[in-house]
Short mmCIF file of C-alpha atoms in Angstrom, two decimals:
data_model
loop_
_atom_site.label_atom_id
_atom_site.label_comp_id
_atom_site.label_asym_id
_atom_site.label_seq_id
_atom_site.Cartn_x
_atom_site.Cartn_y
_atom_site.Cartn_z
CA CYS A 419 6.00 19.82 47.76
CA ALA A 420 4.48 19.68 44.27
CA PHE A 421 5.30 18.37 40.80
CA THR A 422 5.26 20.76 37.85
CA LEU A 423 5.39 20.29 34.07
CA TRP A 424 7.16 22.57 31.75
CA ASP A 425 5.89 22.24 28.00
CA ASP A 426 8.69 23.67 25.83
CA ARG A 427 7.66 21.93 22.61
CA LYS A 428 6.97 25.20 20.69
CA ARG A 429 10.74 25.86 20.58
CA LEU A 430 13.15 23.82 18.46
CA TYR A 431 14.14 20.56 20.20
CA GLY A 432 11.78 21.44 23.01
CA ASP A 433 10.15 18.83 25.17
CA VAL A 434 7.94 18.26 28.23
CA GLN A 435 10.00 18.15 31.48
CA CYS A 436 8.96 17.37 35.00
CA PHE A 437 10.32 19.34 38.05
CA SER A 438 9.79 19.09 41.82
CA LEU A 439 8.75 22.38 43.39
CA LEU A 440 9.48 22.91 47.12
CA TYR A 441 7.88 25.79 48.99
CA TYR A 442 9.27 26.67 52.48
CA LEU A 443 6.52 28.07 54.75
CA ALA A 444 9.16 29.37 57.21
CA ASP A 445 10.33 32.19 54.93
CA GLY A 446 8.25 31.91 51.61
CA THR A 447 11.02 30.78 49.39
CA PHE A 448 11.01 28.38 46.50
CA GLU A 449 13.33 25.64 45.31
CA ILE A 450 12.97 23.76 42.05
CA LEU A 451 14.65 20.45 41.30
CA PRO A 452 14.58 18.55 38.09
CA VAL A 453 13.04 14.98 38.04
CA HIS A 454 15.63 12.86 36.11
CA GLU A 455 14.48 9.95 33.99
CA THR A 456 16.39 6.81 33.27
CA ASN A 457 18.26 7.20 29.99
CA GLY A 458 16.59 10.55 29.46
CA GLY A 459 19.54 11.96 27.42
CA ARG A 460 19.79 15.15 29.51
CA GLU A 461 22.52 16.43 31.78
CA GLN A 462 21.62 15.61 35.37
CA PHE A 463 22.14 19.10 36.87
CA PRO A 464 21.11 19.25 40.49
CA LYS A 465 18.76 22.34 40.56
CA LEU A 466 16.86 24.60 38.23
CA LEU A 467 16.31 27.22 40.90
CA LYS A 468 18.17 27.51 44.24
CA ARG A 469 16.21 28.44 47.37
CA CYS A 470 14.95 32.01 47.04
CA LYS A 471 11.90 34.14 46.74
CA LEU A 472 10.23 33.78 43.36
CA PRO A 473 9.04 37.19 41.85
CA LYS A 474 5.92 37.43 39.82
CA PRO A 475 6.28 38.49 36.16
CA ARG A 476 5.54 42.05 35.22
CA PHE A 477 4.26 40.92 31.70
CA GLN A 478 2.42 37.63 31.15
CA SER A 479 4.46 34.98 29.36
CA SER A 480 3.17 33.53 26.15
CA GLY A 481 3.32 29.71 26.43
CA GLY A 482 6.76 28.33 27.39
CA GLY A 483 8.80 31.25 26.07
CA HIS A 484 10.61 33.87 28.10
CA SER A 485 9.39 37.29 29.03
CA ARG A 486 10.62 40.38 30.98
CA HIS A 487 10.27 40.38 34.74
CA ASP A 488 10.30 42.83 37.64
CA ILE A 489 12.60 41.20 40.16
CA SER A 490 13.01 44.15 42.53
CA SER A 491 12.13 43.42 46.17
CA GLY A 492 8.68 44.13 47.32
CA SER A 493 6.49 43.83 50.38
CA GLY A 494 5.15 40.31 50.00
CA GLY A 495 5.05 38.66 53.40
CA VAL A 496 5.22 34.92 54.21
CA ASP A 497 1.45 34.75 54.90
CA GLY A 498 0.53 37.53 52.47
CA ASP A 499 -2.52 37.59 50.33
CA GLY A 500 -0.77 36.80 46.98
CA GLY A 501 -1.12 40.42 45.87
CA GLY A 502 2.49 41.29 46.33
CA LYS A 503 5.54 41.11 43.98
CA TYR A 504 6.44 37.50 45.03
CA TYR A 505 4.76 34.12 44.82
CA THR A 506 3.21 32.68 48.07
CA TRP A 507 1.55 29.49 48.99
CA ARG A 508 -1.78 31.07 48.15
CA ASP A 509 -0.80 31.31 44.44
CA LEU A 510 -0.27 27.54 44.26
CA GLY A 511 -2.90 24.98 43.39
CA ILE A 512 -3.48 22.01 41.07
CA GLY A 513 -4.05 23.11 37.53
CA LYS A 514 -2.61 26.60 38.11
CA GLN A 515 0.35 27.99 36.23
CA ILE A 516 3.41 29.97 37.68
CA SER A 517 6.13 31.65 35.79
CA ILE A 518 9.78 30.62 36.83
CA PHE A 519 11.73 33.43 35.37
CA GLY A 520 10.11 33.12 31.99
CA ARG A 521 9.32 29.49 32.11
CA THR A 522 5.56 28.79 32.51
CA MET A 523 4.98 25.61 34.49
CA LEU A 524 1.79 23.83 35.34
CA LEU A 525 1.24 22.46 38.86
CA ALA A 526 0.19 18.89 38.37
CA ARG A 527 0.52 17.07 41.65
CA CYS A 528 1.22 17.59 45.38
CA ASP A 529 1.91 15.49 48.44
CA ASN A 530 -0.41 14.69 51.33
CA PHE A 531 1.11 17.40 53.67
CA THR A 532 0.44 20.16 51.05
CA ARG A 533 -3.29 18.98 50.78
CA GLN A 534 -3.53 18.94 54.61
CA HIS A 535 -2.15 22.46 54.87
CA PHE A 536 -4.54 23.78 52.17
CA SER A 537 -7.50 21.99 53.94
CA ALA A 538 -6.53 23.59 57.20
CA LYS A 539 -6.75 27.06 55.54
CA GLY A 540 -10.18 26.17 54.06
CA ILE A 541 -8.92 25.57 50.44
CA GLU A 542 -9.74 22.29 48.69
CA LEU A 543 -7.30 21.31 45.90
CA LYS A 544 -8.30 19.71 42.72
CA PRO A 545 -7.37 16.07 41.87
CA ASP A 546 -3.90 15.35 40.59
CA LEU A 547 -3.27 15.67 36.96
CA PRO A 548 -1.27 12.99 34.94
CA LEU A 549 2.41 13.42 34.58
CA LYS A 550 4.30 12.79 31.38
CA THR A 551 5.17 9.28 32.42
CA ASP A 552 1.49 8.39 33.38
CA GLY A 553 0.08 8.51 29.90
CA GLU A 554 0.07 9.88 26.45
CA ARG A 555 -1.24 13.39 27.28
CA PHE A 556 2.02 15.06 26.24
CA LYS A 557 3.22 12.51 23.76
CA VAL A 558 3.69 13.82 20.32
CA ARG A 559 2.29 11.42 17.73
CA ILE A 560 4.40 11.17 14.62
CA GLU A 561 2.85 9.29 11.74
CA ARG A 562 5.22 7.65 9.31
CA GLN A 563 4.38 8.69 5.73
CA ILE A 564 5.55 6.36 3.00
CA PRO A 565 6.73 8.45 -0.10
CA PRO A 566 5.23 7.60 -3.40
CA TYR A 567 6.96 5.07 -5.69
CA ASN A 568 9.52 6.96 -7.86
CA GLY A 569 9.99 4.26 -10.54
CA PHE A 570 13.48 3.14 -9.65
CA GLY A 571 13.77 -0.53 -8.84
CA SER A 572 10.87 -2.66 -7.69
CA GLU A 573 8.16 -1.23 -5.56
CA GLU A 574 8.81 -3.77 -2.81
CA ASP A 575 12.49 -2.93 -2.77
CA SER A 576 11.81 0.82 -2.49
CA LEU A 577 9.29 0.20 0.32
CA ARG A 578 12.03 -1.82 2.25
CA SER A 579 14.45 1.19 1.84
CA CYS A 580 11.95 3.36 3.86
CA VAL A 581 12.36 1.03 6.88
CA GLY A 582 16.15 1.36 7.47
CA LEU A 583 19.41 2.22 5.88
CA HIS A 584 20.55 -1.44 5.67
CA SER A 585 17.30 -3.23 5.03
CA PRO A 586 17.37 -6.79 3.72
CA PRO A 587 15.94 -7.57 0.27
CA PRO A 588 12.14 -8.34 0.32
CA LYS A 589 11.23 -11.96 0.99
CA LYS A 590 9.45 -14.05 -1.60
CA ASN A 591 6.20 -15.70 -0.91
CA PRO A 592 6.82 -19.46 -0.11
CA CYS A 593 3.40 -20.39 -1.53
CA THR A 594 4.70 -19.62 -5.07
CA ARG A 595 7.48 -22.18 -5.09
CA GLU A 596 5.27 -24.65 -6.87
CA LYS A 597 5.02 -22.17 -9.70
CA SER A 598 8.75 -21.49 -9.84
CA GLY A 599 9.94 -21.50 -13.49
CA VAL A 600 6.42 -21.45 -14.94
CA VAL A 601 6.32 -18.68 -17.70
CA LEU A 602 3.49 -17.88 -19.98
CA ARG A 603 4.40 -16.57 -23.36
CA PHE A 604 2.14 -14.66 -25.67
CA ASN A 605 2.51 -13.16 -29.10
CA ALA A 606 1.15 -9.70 -29.06
CA ASN A 607 0.62 -6.64 -31.44
CA LEU A 608 0.07 -3.02 -30.58
CA GLU A 609 -3.48 -1.84 -30.83
CA GLU A 610 -2.68 1.70 -32.08
CA GLU A 611 -2.79 2.25 -35.85
CA ASP A 612 0.45 4.24 -36.11
CA THR A 613 2.76 4.19 -39.06
CA ASP A 614 5.70 4.35 -36.59
CA LEU A 615 4.65 1.06 -35.23
CA CYS A 616 4.73 -0.83 -38.52
CA TYR A 617 7.34 -2.09 -40.95
CA GLY A 618 7.62 -0.83 -44.41
CA GLN A 619 6.82 2.44 -46.25
CA ASP A 620 3.92 1.39 -48.46
CA ILE A 621 0.64 1.27 -46.46
CA ASN A 622 -0.33 -1.85 -48.43
CA THR A 623 2.71 -3.76 -47.46
CA THR A 624 3.21 -2.75 -43.88
CA GLN A 625 3.36 -5.32 -41.14
CA ARG A 626 2.54 -4.88 -37.43
CA ARG A 627 5.34 -5.14 -35.02
CA LEU A 628 5.46 -8.38 -33.17
CA PHE A 629 6.14 -8.55 -29.43
CA VAL A 630 6.62 -11.45 -27.09
CA ILE A 631 5.04 -10.96 -23.64
CA GLN A 632 6.18 -13.21 -20.79
CA PHE A 633 4.36 -13.51 -17.60
CA PHE A 634 6.20 -15.14 -14.73
CA MET A 635 3.65 -16.89 -12.51
CA GLU A 636 6.08 -17.24 -9.45
CA ASP A 637 5.92 -13.52 -8.69
CA ASP A 638 3.33 -12.16 -11.15
CA THR A 639 6.00 -10.07 -13.09
CA VAL A 640 5.92 -9.20 -16.82
CA ALA A 641 8.71 -8.94 -19.37
CA ILE A 642 8.32 -7.82 -22.98
CA ARG A 643 10.83 -8.56 -25.87
CA GLU A 644 10.69 -7.68 -29.55
CA PRO A 645 12.12 -10.37 -31.81
CA PRO A 646 14.62 -8.69 -34.27
CA ILE A 647 13.74 -8.80 -37.93
CA GLN A 648 16.22 -8.05 -40.59
CA ASN A 649 15.72 -4.94 -42.74
CA SER A 650 12.75 -3.90 -40.62
CA GLY A 651 14.33 -0.55 -39.55
CA VAL A 652 13.52 -1.37 -35.86
CA VAL A 653 16.14 -2.70 -33.42
CA GLY A 654 14.71 -5.60 -31.57
CA GLY A 655 15.57 -6.78 -28.09
CA ALA A 656 14.28 -6.02 -24.61
CA PHE A 657 11.13 -3.74 -24.81
CA LEU A 658 10.46 -3.79 -21.08
CA ARG A 659 12.60 -5.41 -18.27
CA ARG A 660 10.94 -7.92 -15.91
CA GLN A 661 8.95 -6.07 -13.31
CA ALA A 662 5.45 -5.98 -11.70
CA ILE A 663 3.02 -3.92 -13.76
CA LYS A 664 -0.05 -2.29 -12.38
CA LYS A 665 -3.45 -1.74 -14.12
CA ALA A 666 -5.15 1.61 -14.32
CA ASP A 667 -7.04 0.98 -11.07
CA GLY A 668 -3.75 0.39 -9.09
CA SER A 669 -4.04 -3.44 -8.84
CA LYS A 670 -1.35 -5.68 -10.32
CA TYR A 671 -1.86 -8.00 -13.32
CA GLU A 672 -2.79 -11.50 -12.33
CA PRO A 673 -2.70 -14.84 -14.34
CA ARG A 674 -6.43 -14.47 -15.17
CA ASP A 675 -5.69 -11.21 -17.11
CA PHE A 676 -3.54 -13.13 -19.55
CA PHE A 677 -5.58 -14.90 -22.27
CA CYS A 678 -5.71 -14.69 -26.10
CA GLY A 679 -7.86 -11.84 -27.27
CA ASN A 680 -7.42 -9.63 -24.23
CA ILE A 681 -6.00 -6.17 -24.25
CA ILE A 682 -3.53 -5.23 -21.60
CA GLU A 683 -2.07 -1.74 -21.09
CA ILE A 684 1.65 -1.58 -20.28
CA ALA A 685 3.92 1.51 -20.11
CA GLY A 686 1.30 3.64 -22.08
CA HIS A 687 0.90 1.04 -24.82
CA ARG A 688 -2.09 -1.24 -25.46
CA PHE A 689 -0.98 -4.78 -26.44
CA VAL A 690 -3.47 -7.36 -28.16
CA LEU A 691 -2.57 -10.87 -27.12
CA ILE A 692 -3.04 -12.91 -30.34
CA SER A 693 -1.61 -16.29 -29.62
CA SER A 694 0.57 -18.47 -27.20
CA ASP A 695 2.92 -21.39 -27.36
CA GLU A 696 2.12 -25.01 -26.62
CA SER A 697 3.53 -25.11 -23.02
CA SER A 698 1.41 -22.01 -22.11
CA TYR A 699 -1.73 -23.60 -23.48
CA LYS A 700 -1.14 -26.71 -21.36
CA VAL A 701 -0.55 -24.63 -18.23
CA MET A 702 -3.62 -22.72 -18.74
CA GLU A 703 -5.71 -25.86 -19.46
CA ASN A 704 -4.52 -27.52 -16.26
CA ASP A 705 -5.31 -24.49 -14.06
CA HIS A 706 -8.98 -23.81 -14.33
CA ARG A 707 -9.07 -21.52 -11.27
CA ASN A 708 -6.67 -18.93 -12.74
CA PHE A 709 -7.70 -19.51 -16.35
CA PRO A 710 -11.49 -20.05 -16.62
CA TYR A 711 -11.50 -19.46 -20.35
CA SER A 712 -9.30 -22.62 -20.83
CA ASP A 713 -11.75 -24.90 -19.02
CA VAL A 714 -12.87 -27.39 -21.68
CA GLY A 715 -15.60 -28.76 -19.37
CA ARG A 716 -17.25 -25.39 -18.93
CA LEU A 717 -17.23 -24.85 -22.73
CA GLN A 718 -18.84 -28.16 -23.35
CA LYS A 719 -21.60 -27.40 -20.91
CA LEU A 720 -22.31 -24.26 -22.86
CA LEU A 721 -22.54 -26.34 -26.06
CA ALA A 722 -25.06 -28.87 -24.57
CA PRO A 723 -28.20 -26.77 -24.80
CA ARG A 724 -27.35 -25.87 -28.48
CA GLN A 725 -26.59 -29.19 -29.99
CA GLY A 726 -29.85 -29.20 -32.06
CA ALA A 727 -29.01 -25.70 -33.39
CA ILE A 728 -25.46 -26.87 -34.26
CA ARG A 729 -26.76 -29.97 -36.13
CA ASN A 730 -29.20 -27.88 -38.17
CA TYR A 731 -26.35 -25.49 -39.05
CA PHE A 732 -24.22 -28.14 -40.49
CA VAL A 733 -27.18 -29.75 -42.37
CA ALA A 734 -27.92 -26.42 -43.96
CA ASN A 735 -24.31 -25.50 -44.81
CA TYR A 736 -22.29 -28.62 -45.19
CA CYS A 737 -24.80 -31.17 -46.65
CA ASN A 738 -22.84 -31.43 -49.98
CA GLY A 739 -19.35 -31.20 -48.46
CA ASP A 740 -17.07 -33.70 -46.78
CA GLY A 741 -18.41 -32.95 -43.35
CA LYS A 742 -15.19 -31.33 -42.06
CA LEU A 743 -14.58 -27.86 -40.83
CA ASP A 744 -11.60 -25.77 -39.64
CA SER A 745 -11.29 -23.34 -36.81
CA LYS A 746 -12.68 -20.41 -38.80
CA ALA A 747 -15.81 -22.52 -39.70
CA MET A 748 -16.25 -23.63 -36.15
CA GLU A 749 -16.18 -20.03 -34.90
CA GLU A 750 -18.78 -18.98 -37.61
CA CYS A 751 -20.95 -21.93 -36.33
CA LEU A 752 -20.70 -20.76 -32.77
CA LEU A 753 -21.67 -17.26 -33.69
CA SER A 754 -24.70 -18.53 -35.60
CA VAL A 755 -26.00 -20.42 -32.55
CA GLY A 756 -25.65 -17.38 -30.34
CA LEU A 757 -22.32 -18.20 -28.61
CA ARG A 758 -20.05 -15.18 -28.60
CA TRP A 759 -16.83 -16.52 -27.21
CA ASN A 760 -13.47 -14.75 -26.99
CA LYS A 761 -10.40 -16.00 -28.76
CA GLN A 762 -9.02 -17.98 -25.90
CA GLU A 763 -12.25 -20.06 -25.56
CA ILE A 764 -12.32 -20.70 -29.35
CA ILE A 765 -8.71 -21.96 -29.18
CA THR A 766 -9.36 -24.14 -26.19
CA LEU A 767 -12.35 -25.84 -27.84
CA TRP A 768 -10.47 -26.28 -31.11
CA ARG A 769 -7.48 -27.82 -29.27
CA SER A 770 -9.71 -30.45 -27.61
CA LEU A 771 -11.26 -31.31 -31.00
CA ASP A 772 -8.13 -31.23 -33.15
CA LYS A 773 -5.66 -33.09 -30.88
CA ARG A 774 -3.63 -34.39 -33.92
CA LYS A 775 -3.29 -30.86 -35.28
CA ARG A 776 -4.49 -31.76 -38.79
CA GLY A 777 -6.29 -28.40 -39.32
CA LYS A 778 -9.68 -29.97 -39.91
CA VAL A 779 -11.96 -32.13 -37.96
CA SER A 780 -15.35 -33.77 -38.61
CA PHE A 781 -18.37 -31.77 -37.46
CA THR A 782 -19.45 -34.89 -35.64
CA LYS A 783 -16.67 -34.26 -33.01
CA LEU A 784 -18.31 -30.90 -32.14
CA LEU A 785 -21.64 -32.71 -31.70
CA LYS A 786 -20.08 -35.35 -29.60
CA ALA A 787 -18.59 -32.70 -27.30
CA ALA A 788 -22.02 -31.25 -26.75
CA ASN A 789 -23.57 -34.68 -26.18
CA VAL A 790 -20.96 -35.67 -23.61
CA ALA A 791 -21.83 -32.58 -21.65
CA ALA A 792 -25.52 -33.26 -21.96
CA ALA A 793 -25.14 -36.82 -20.88
CA LEU A 794 -23.05 -35.82 -17.77
CA GLY A 795 -25.71 -33.23 -16.89
CA GLY A 796 -28.55 -35.68 -17.36
CA SER A 797 -26.85 -38.32 -15.11
CA LYS A 798 -26.51 -35.89 -12.32
#
């Protein structure tokens, strides 16, 4: 008694099947029975081959396919030498292949009686080979390939549709509940110098199209609207619906990417963030981890080593004035002392100086901001 494997995976819907091969020493006949598996999905027929002599193939079979055979009777005896037209026990062995009317089967295992019979005849059989149920030797590995995003719906929703036909909607991150309803709004212009992106026909009277970019911190999505302007020739409204936007490197836009003066690329357009509203400024100033350019304490530390240069600048330029400056003069002062800050940093510093929003402050306030940082650094 031996166990054989038939690998028929080269054919459509083929599989690896296990059979029990019985050889009768009395008359040299074979009988092949299928080994049924629980919930295997196959019809449990009793026999693949009823008890009979098994003829050898005239032509060798290629793999698990069928081939022509010579099934005429020959002179192969029970204890023949295997050179006749029928299979005998001498043709059997672990690792050998036999052809069952066109089905090439591999002899994988045998029982103790079979091993004792071969040992008595002076033939040592090889160790047993693993069957289909003993490992992953015959297992077909199928890797799931996720198709690329086609642009319809959100990327998370499209990914869930690859899991099943009735997949639930994607779950939201519970860590973002504290940021629910927090929206950053920025006024932006297009960077490209194109007449189609401007209002008016005269180049001297053209105005840049204004956009409002909204960044939702609860799920890092972006929406763009264009306020309608009468007699502009451009219909305002929604420019880009709310969705997650990726950068050129494939990563998503994060809160730290949104600050005044930055350029973000969305849908093939480059938007320059020029200003924001009061609520957005407060959100950024209270979240230094995500908005480092809105950290007033960091800016004051940068001013501390240059307080002497700032004092000399105002003595040289504002000695005959009222001692007050606006945001433009403050920016020129910072450039003169070697501080090249972006627009968000300048706005943050100016908001800390001009808390009453009068438009002008005394230059002593700028010196005090530098002195406070220097005093804190010296105390440490």
